[in-house]
Amino acid sequence: MTSGYKLRVEVAYEGLHTGGNLKIDNFEILEAQWFSTDSLPEGMQDSHRRLILGSPQG
């Protein structure tokens, strides 16, 4: 992805989906999706995958 910014911040939150639809702000977010821990997308950084799976040390 080419954003034009020298720094890029990615943030992940853990939550419980209780209903409704995911709505994104198209001005700031290019894409957002929900994934279960057993079907995380290909190409994730290993450190992000470890954080999601609960083993941050590796």
PDB file of C-alpha atoms in Angstrom:
ATOM      1  CA  MET A   1       0.000   0.000   0.000  1.00  0.00           C
ATOM      2  CA  THR A   2       1.257   3.466  -0.825  1.00  0.00           C
ATOM      3  CA  SER A   3      -0.256   6.097   1.400  1.00  0.00           C
ATOM      4  CA  GLY A   4       2.074   9.061   1.028  1.00  0.00           C
ATOM      5  CA  TYR A   5       2.684   9.118   4.786  1.00  0.00           C
ATOM      6  CA  LYS A   6       6.116   8.382   6.243  1.00  0.00           C
ATOM      7  CA  LEU A   7       4.564   6.818   9.343  1.00  0.00           C
ATOM      8  CA  ARG A   8       1.616   4.464   9.401  1.00  0.00           C
ATOM      9  CA  VAL A   9      -0.237   3.340  12.506  1.00  0.00           C
ATOM     10  CA  GLU A  10      -2.252   0.150  12.706  1.00  0.00           C
ATOM     11  CA  VAL A  11      -4.509  -0.432  15.682  1.00  0.00           C
ATOM     12  CA  ALA A  12      -6.350  -3.594  16.654  1.00  0.00           C
ATOM     13  CA  TYR A  13      -9.055  -3.929  19.272  1.00  0.00           C
ATOM     14  CA  GLU A  14     -10.529  -6.989  20.906  1.00  0.00           C
ATOM     15  CA  GLY A  15     -14.266  -6.875  21.281  1.00  0.00           C
ATOM     16  CA  LEU A  16     -17.460  -8.849  21.391  1.00  0.00           C
ATOM     17  CA  HIS A  17     -19.788  -8.413  18.437  1.00  0.00           C
ATOM     18  CA  THR A  18     -23.306  -8.068  19.820  1.00  0.00           C
ATOM     19  CA  GLY A  19     -25.118  -7.080  16.627  1.00  0.00           C
ATOM     20  CA  GLY A  20     -25.269  -4.520  13.868  1.00  0.00           C
ATOM     21  CA  ASN A  21     -23.001  -3.948  10.897  1.00  0.00           C
ATOM     22  CA  LEU A  22     -19.399  -2.828  10.587  1.00  0.00           C
ATOM     23  CA  LYS A  23     -19.374   0.766   9.323  1.00  0.00           C
ATOM     24  CA  ILE A  24     -16.127   2.452   8.310  1.00  0.00           C
ATOM     25  CA  ASP A  25     -15.172   6.047   7.644  1.00  0.00           C
ATOM     26  CA  ASN A  26     -14.081   5.949   3.987  1.00  0.00           C
ATOM     27  CA  PHE A  27     -12.015   9.113   4.487  1.00  0.00           C
ATOM     28  CA  GLU A  28      -9.617   7.447   6.955  1.00  0.00           C
ATOM     29  CA  ILE A  29     -10.012   3.703   6.434  1.00  0.00           C
ATOM     30  CA  LEU A  30      -9.449   1.840   3.177  1.00  0.00           C
ATOM     31  CA  GLU A  31     -10.745  -1.543   4.336  1.00  0.00           C
ATOM     32  CA  ALA A  32     -11.999  -3.210   7.526  1.00  0.00           C
ATOM     33  CA  GLN A  33     -13.122  -6.796   8.092  1.00  0.00           C
ATOM     34  CA  TRP A  34     -13.887  -9.193  10.948  1.00  0.00           C
ATOM     35  CA  PHE A  35     -11.849 -12.406  11.237  1.00  0.00           C
ATOM     36  CA  SER A  36     -12.017 -15.324  13.627  1.00  0.00           C
ATOM     37  CA  THR A  37      -8.702 -16.331  15.187  1.00  0.00           C
ATOM     38  CA  ASP A  38      -8.626 -19.552  13.148  1.00  0.00           C
ATOM     39  CA  SER A  39      -8.992 -17.730   9.817  1.00  0.00           C
ATOM     40  CA  LEU A  40      -6.715 -14.689  10.066  1.00  0.00           C
ATOM     41  CA  PRO A  41      -5.745 -13.244   6.664  1.00  0.00           C
ATOM     42  CA  GLU A  42      -2.535 -14.132   4.855  1.00  0.00           C
ATOM     43  CA  GLY A  43       0.269 -11.593   4.919  1.00  0.00           C
ATOM     44  CA  MET A  44      -0.193 -10.409   8.503  1.00  0.00           C
ATOM     45  CA  GLN A  45       2.946  -9.443  10.384  1.00  0.00           C
ATOM     46  CA  ASP A  46       4.018 -12.239  12.725  1.00  0.00           C
ATOM     47  CA  SER A  47       3.983  -9.862  15.704  1.00  0.00           C
ATOM     48  CA  HIS A  48       0.343  -8.928  15.012  1.00  0.00           C
ATOM     49  CA  ARG A  49      -0.660 -12.581  14.630  1.00  0.00           C
ATOM     50  CA  ARG A  50       1.030 -13.450  17.956  1.00  0.00           C
ATOM     51  CA  LEU A  51      -0.740 -10.583  19.749  1.00  0.00           C
ATOM     52  CA  ILE A  52      -4.125 -11.711  18.448  1.00  0.00           C
ATOM     53  CA  LEU A  53      -3.453 -15.323  19.375  1.00  0.00           C
ATOM     54  CA  GLY A  54      -2.279 -14.339  22.871  1.00  0.00           C
ATOM     55  CA  SER A  55       1.412 -15.210  22.592  1.00  0.00           C
ATOM     56  CA  PRO A  56       3.186 -11.832  22.153  1.00  0.00           C
ATOM     57  CA  GLN A  57       6.683 -13.179  22.989  1.00  0.00           C
ATOM     58  CA  GLY A  58       6.775 -15.463  19.943  1.00  0.00           C
TER      59      GLY A  58
END
